[in-house]
Short mmCIF file of C-alpha atoms and ligand atoms in Angstrom, two decimals:
data_model
loop_
_atom_site.label_atom_id
_atom_site.label_comp_id
_atom_site.label_asym_id
_atom_site.label_seq_id
_atom_site.Cartn_x
_atom_site.Cartn_y
_atom_site.Cartn_z
CA MET A 194 -19.61 94.33 11.84
CA VAL A 195 -22.44 93.29 14.15
CA TYR A 196 -21.91 94.06 17.85
CA LEU A 197 -24.14 92.10 20.22
CA LYS A 198 -24.83 93.97 23.47
CA THR A 199 -24.64 92.80 27.06
CA GLU A 200 -27.56 93.38 29.46
CA GLU A 201 -25.67 96.34 30.99
CA GLU A 202 -25.17 97.88 27.55
CA ILE A 203 -28.84 97.37 26.69
CA GLU A 204 -29.81 99.31 29.84
CA LEU A 205 -27.52 102.18 28.77
CA MET A 206 -29.12 102.08 25.33
CA ARG A 207 -32.53 102.28 27.03
CA GLN A 208 -31.50 105.48 28.82
CA ALA A 209 -30.42 107.13 25.56
CA ASN A 210 -33.61 106.01 23.83
CA LEU A 211 -35.96 107.06 26.62
CA LEU A 212 -34.39 110.50 26.38
CA VAL A 213 -35.29 110.53 22.68
CA GLY A 214 -38.86 109.61 23.64
CA ARG A 215 -39.00 112.44 26.18
CA THR A 216 -37.55 114.88 23.63
CA LEU A 217 -40.19 113.91 21.06
CA ALA A 218 -42.85 114.34 23.78
CA GLU A 219 -41.60 117.90 24.40
CA ILE A 220 -41.93 118.47 20.66
CA ALA A 221 -45.45 117.00 20.69
CA LYS A 222 -46.44 119.74 23.17
CA MET A 223 -45.31 122.52 20.83
CA ILE A 224 -46.53 121.21 17.46
CA LYS A 225 -49.22 123.49 16.08
CA PRO A 226 -49.83 125.74 13.08
CA GLY A 227 -47.43 128.71 13.17
CA VAL A 228 -44.44 126.86 14.65
CA THR A 229 -41.27 126.66 12.53
CA THR A 230 -39.18 123.54 12.11
CA GLU A 231 -36.20 125.54 13.37
CA GLU A 232 -38.05 126.17 16.65
CA ILE A 233 -38.63 122.41 16.95
CA SER A 234 -34.94 121.70 16.42
CA ASN A 235 -33.82 124.39 18.86
CA LEU A 236 -36.07 122.98 21.57
CA ALA A 237 -34.71 119.47 20.95
CA ASP A 238 -31.13 120.74 21.04
CA SER A 239 -31.47 122.42 24.43
CA PHE A 240 -33.62 119.65 25.96
CA ILE A 241 -31.12 116.94 24.98
CA ARG A 242 -28.13 118.95 26.24
CA ASP A 243 -29.94 119.89 29.49
CA ASN A 244 -30.27 116.14 30.08
CA GLY A 245 -26.54 115.53 29.73
CA ALA A 246 -26.61 114.08 26.21
CA VAL A 247 -25.60 115.17 22.72
CA PRO A 248 -27.91 115.44 19.68
CA THR A 249 -26.11 112.98 17.42
CA PHE A 250 -27.39 114.13 14.04
CA LYS A 251 -25.72 117.54 14.24
CA GLY A 252 -22.53 117.53 12.17
CA VAL A 253 -23.02 114.07 10.60
CA PRO A 254 -21.72 114.32 7.01
CA ASN A 255 -23.77 113.11 4.03
CA PRO A 256 -22.09 111.18 1.17
CA TYR A 257 -20.95 114.53 -0.31
CA GLY A 258 -19.38 115.63 2.99
CA VAL A 259 -22.09 118.19 3.82
CA PRO A 260 -22.62 118.16 7.61
CA PHE A 261 -26.22 118.03 8.89
CA PRO A 262 -26.71 121.44 10.51
CA ALA A 263 -29.38 120.77 13.14
CA ALA A 264 -30.27 118.65 16.18
CA VAL A 265 -33.18 116.79 14.58
CA CYS A 266 -34.52 116.10 11.10
CA CYS A 267 -37.90 117.72 10.36
CA SER A 268 -39.51 116.35 7.19
CA VAL A 269 -42.77 118.02 6.17
CA ASN A 270 -45.46 116.42 3.95
CA GLU A 271 -43.71 115.16 0.76
CA GLN A 272 -40.34 115.21 2.52
CA VAL A 273 -39.65 111.62 3.56
CA VAL A 274 -36.57 111.94 5.77
CA HIS A 275 -33.53 114.16 6.52
CA GLY A 276 -35.41 117.46 6.20
CA ILE A 277 -33.29 120.37 7.43
CA PRO A 278 -35.04 122.55 10.04
CA ASP A 279 -35.48 126.14 8.84
CA LYS A 280 -37.86 129.11 8.94
CA ARG A 281 -40.66 127.08 7.32
CA VAL A 282 -43.87 127.67 9.22
CA LEU A 283 -46.03 124.60 9.82
CA GLU A 284 -49.57 124.99 8.53
CA ASP A 285 -52.89 123.44 9.47
CA GLY A 286 -53.14 120.03 7.77
CA ASP A 287 -49.38 119.45 7.48
CA ILE A 288 -47.57 116.42 8.83
CA VAL A 289 -44.01 116.58 10.11
CA SER A 290 -41.71 113.63 10.78
CA VAL A 291 -39.26 114.48 13.54
CA ASP A 292 -36.30 112.10 13.67
CA CYS A 293 -34.19 112.42 16.81
CA GLY A 294 -30.91 110.88 17.93
CA THR A 295 -29.08 111.17 21.24
CA LEU A 296 -25.70 110.05 22.50
CA LEU A 297 -25.76 109.41 26.25
CA ASN A 298 -23.07 107.60 28.26
CA GLY A 299 -21.48 106.34 25.05
CA PHE A 300 -24.62 104.81 23.54
CA ASN A 301 -27.08 105.99 20.91
CA GLY A 302 -30.82 106.51 20.90
CA ASP A 303 -32.74 106.86 17.63
CA SER A 304 -36.48 107.25 17.12
CA CYS A 305 -38.84 109.11 14.80
CA TYR A 306 -42.50 110.11 14.97
CA THR A 307 -44.74 111.70 12.34
CA PHE A 308 -46.86 114.40 13.95
CA CYS A 309 -50.13 115.91 12.73
CA VAL A 310 -50.29 119.72 12.60
CA GLY A 311 -53.82 120.89 13.36
CA ASN A 312 -56.52 119.16 11.33
CA VAL A 313 -55.05 116.52 9.03
CA SER A 314 -57.12 114.77 6.36
CA ASP A 315 -58.46 111.26 6.99
CA GLU A 316 -56.50 110.07 3.96
CA ILE A 317 -53.20 111.15 5.52
CA LYS A 318 -54.17 109.87 8.97
CA ALA A 319 -54.74 106.45 7.38
CA LEU A 320 -51.19 106.56 6.01
CA LEU A 321 -49.83 107.37 9.48
CA LYS A 322 -51.89 104.61 11.10
CA THR A 323 -50.74 101.95 8.64
CA THR A 324 -47.09 103.04 8.85
CA LYS A 325 -47.13 102.91 12.65
CA GLU A 326 -48.87 99.51 12.57
CA SER A 327 -46.19 98.21 10.21
CA LEU A 328 -43.48 99.31 12.65
CA TYR A 329 -45.05 97.21 15.41
CA LEU A 330 -45.58 94.26 13.05
CA GLY A 331 -41.89 94.47 12.20
CA ILE A 332 -40.99 94.58 15.89
CA GLN A 333 -43.19 91.52 16.60
CA SER A 334 -41.19 89.64 13.98
CA ALA A 335 -37.86 90.57 15.61
CA ILE A 336 -37.36 87.50 17.78
CA PRO A 337 -34.39 85.15 18.12
CA GLY A 338 -34.36 82.53 15.38
CA HIS A 339 -36.17 84.75 12.88
CA ARG A 340 -34.21 86.60 10.21
CA ILE A 341 -33.94 90.24 9.13
CA GLY A 342 -36.13 89.40 6.13
CA ASP A 343 -39.00 88.46 8.45
CA ILE A 344 -39.02 92.03 9.80
CA SER A 345 -38.77 93.45 6.27
CA TYR A 346 -41.57 91.25 4.96
CA ALA A 347 -43.91 92.15 7.83
CA ILE A 348 -43.51 95.87 7.12
CA GLN A 349 -43.68 95.65 3.33
CA SER A 350 -46.67 93.32 3.12
CA HIS A 351 -48.74 95.40 5.55
CA CYS A 352 -48.05 98.73 3.82
CA GLU A 353 -48.36 97.45 0.26
CA SER A 354 -51.65 95.69 1.10
CA HIS A 355 -53.00 99.22 1.75
CA GLY A 356 -51.64 100.48 -1.58
CA TYR A 357 -48.77 102.47 -0.08
CA GLY A 358 -45.18 102.68 -1.34
CA VAL A 359 -42.19 101.30 0.59
CA VAL A 360 -39.06 103.42 0.14
CA ARG A 361 -36.09 101.28 -0.91
CA GLU A 362 -33.24 103.83 -0.77
CA LEU A 363 -33.17 104.13 3.03
CA VAL A 364 -33.24 101.37 5.62
CA GLY A 365 -33.18 100.63 9.34
CA HIS A 366 -29.90 99.65 10.97
CA GLY A 367 -27.99 98.20 13.85
CA ILE A 368 -27.31 100.70 16.64
CA GLY A 369 -25.09 100.90 19.70
CA ARG A 370 -21.91 102.87 20.33
CA GLU A 371 -22.32 103.99 16.70
CA MET A 372 -25.56 105.48 15.42
CA HIS A 373 -25.39 103.22 12.37
CA GLU A 374 -24.03 99.70 12.80
CA ASP A 375 -24.62 96.49 10.89
CA PRO A 376 -26.93 94.90 9.96
CA MET A 377 -29.06 96.90 7.55
CA VAL A 378 -32.78 96.44 8.20
CA PRO A 379 -34.68 97.09 4.94
CA ASN A 380 -38.42 97.75 4.96
CA TYR A 381 -38.87 95.34 2.05
CA GLY A 382 -37.78 91.73 1.68
CA LYS A 383 -38.53 88.06 1.84
CA ARG A 384 -39.36 85.91 4.84
CA GLY A 385 -36.50 83.68 5.94
CA ASN A 386 -33.85 85.81 4.18
CA GLY A 387 -30.93 87.66 5.71
CA MET A 388 -29.05 87.52 8.98
CA ARG A 389 -30.44 85.36 11.76
CA LEU A 390 -31.58 87.39 14.79
CA SER A 391 -30.07 86.60 18.16
CA ASN A 392 -30.15 87.85 21.74
CA GLY A 393 -28.06 91.00 22.20
CA LEU A 394 -28.85 92.45 18.78
CA CYS A 395 -29.97 96.11 18.92
CA ILE A 396 -31.58 97.57 15.80
CA ALA A 397 -33.54 100.62 14.71
CA ILE A 398 -36.63 99.62 12.72
CA GLU A 399 -37.96 102.53 10.67
CA PRO A 400 -40.58 102.15 7.94
CA MET A 401 -40.56 105.10 5.50
CA ILE A 402 -43.86 104.82 3.64
CA THR A 403 -45.32 106.92 0.83
CA MET A 404 -48.94 107.66 0.05
CA CYS A 405 -48.59 106.63 -3.62
CA LYS A 406 -45.43 105.84 -5.58
CA ARG A 407 -42.28 104.86 -3.69
CA ASP A 408 -39.83 106.83 -5.85
CA VAL A 409 -37.78 109.50 -4.08
CA TYR A 410 -34.99 111.97 -4.87
CA VAL A 411 -32.51 114.02 -2.85
CA ALA A 412 -32.99 117.80 -2.88
CA GLU A 413 -30.25 120.26 -3.86
CA ASP A 414 -29.37 120.76 -0.19
CA GLY A 415 -27.84 117.27 -0.38
CA TRP A 416 -29.99 116.00 2.48
CA THR A 417 -33.76 116.21 2.13
CA VAL A 418 -35.33 113.08 0.62
CA ILE A 419 -38.57 113.89 -1.18
CA THR A 420 -41.26 111.84 -2.96
CA ARG A 421 -41.06 112.21 -6.74
CA ASP A 422 -44.83 112.48 -7.07
CA GLY A 423 -45.02 115.15 -4.35
CA LYS A 424 -47.41 113.06 -2.24
CA PRO A 425 -46.96 112.80 1.55
CA ALA A 426 -44.82 110.22 3.35
CA ALA A 427 -44.72 108.90 6.91
CA HIS A 428 -41.83 107.72 9.08
CA PHE A 429 -42.00 105.97 12.45
CA GLU A 430 -38.94 104.50 14.15
CA HIS A 431 -38.18 102.58 17.33
CA THR A 432 -34.87 101.27 18.61
CA ILE A 433 -35.26 97.75 19.98
CA ALA A 434 -33.10 95.20 21.76
CA ILE A 435 -33.57 91.52 21.12
CA HIS A 436 -32.95 89.79 24.44
CA ASN A 437 -34.56 87.28 26.76
CA GLY A 438 -36.11 85.75 23.66
CA THR A 439 -38.17 88.81 22.76
CA ALA A 440 -38.12 92.28 21.17
CA ASP A 441 -37.78 94.93 23.87
CA ILE A 442 -38.67 98.43 22.64
CA LEU A 443 -36.07 100.80 24.12
CA SER A 444 -37.53 104.05 22.77
CA SER A 445 -41.09 105.11 23.61
CA PHE A 446 -44.12 106.81 22.03
CA GLU A 447 -46.16 106.58 25.24
CA GLU A 448 -45.75 110.20 26.33
CA ILE A 449 -46.28 111.50 22.79
CA GLU A 450 -49.48 109.51 22.36
CA ALA A 451 -50.77 110.67 25.76
CA ILE A 452 -50.29 114.28 24.59
CA GLU A 453 -51.74 113.69 21.12
CA GLY A 454 -54.80 111.73 22.21
CA LYS A 455 -56.37 109.31 19.75
CA LEU A 456 -55.98 110.86 16.31
CA TYR A 457 -56.46 107.74 14.19
MG1 MG B 200 -33.81 108.03 13.17
MG1 MG B 201 -32.41 105.35 12.34
#
């Protein structure tokens, strides 16, 4: 079921998503070698609650009924998504994708950013750059009259033209009162295919892109999605609202990027 949002609802969605952006910016300040993913999650948990919201990922069951135990997902290097925060210590040269969701005033925010830990290789930075570019190319395609497949094609063609893999098993999604609503927004597809986009549609666009092969598997914890070839993967996500004839980005990387400086 696709729920189109009113202008008032879109503004509530913006509040939830800007809080995700501010949470990820707090995380950007603490990312360095020696920090554990559990420390990242704990900071996110208290920051989100201090701002009157709830971290939505905590307690969400996977298909086997195993609840996600933490406030955010922290996926390191070859982990693509849904990494469970733990005592793992981040090392110089690692990357970590932090996926964050908030529920504020009845509406959801959802955004993810892949951070560099210390000095990351140029090869990995190129993967991050291309993945982030593909997110914005997807967003540019998200205008009324276009179709879901136009978003998918924009992401896939950009990433594959650089030789990267586009994960098929996980996709973007509609978002609103529920964290996951229809429609699905795959990162691969054909132009002109799929649901037609219209004003009021709110979706999370989230390319999950691998350095080499696109094959992934789920770890024994029932959550962590990992590349089969053990090569790194990147994940960037924005929640957007299609309204007034354009794609309005509700989440924000601005504060994060101001803290990071120009890395790539
Ligand atoms: Mg997310
Ligand atoms: Mg999402």
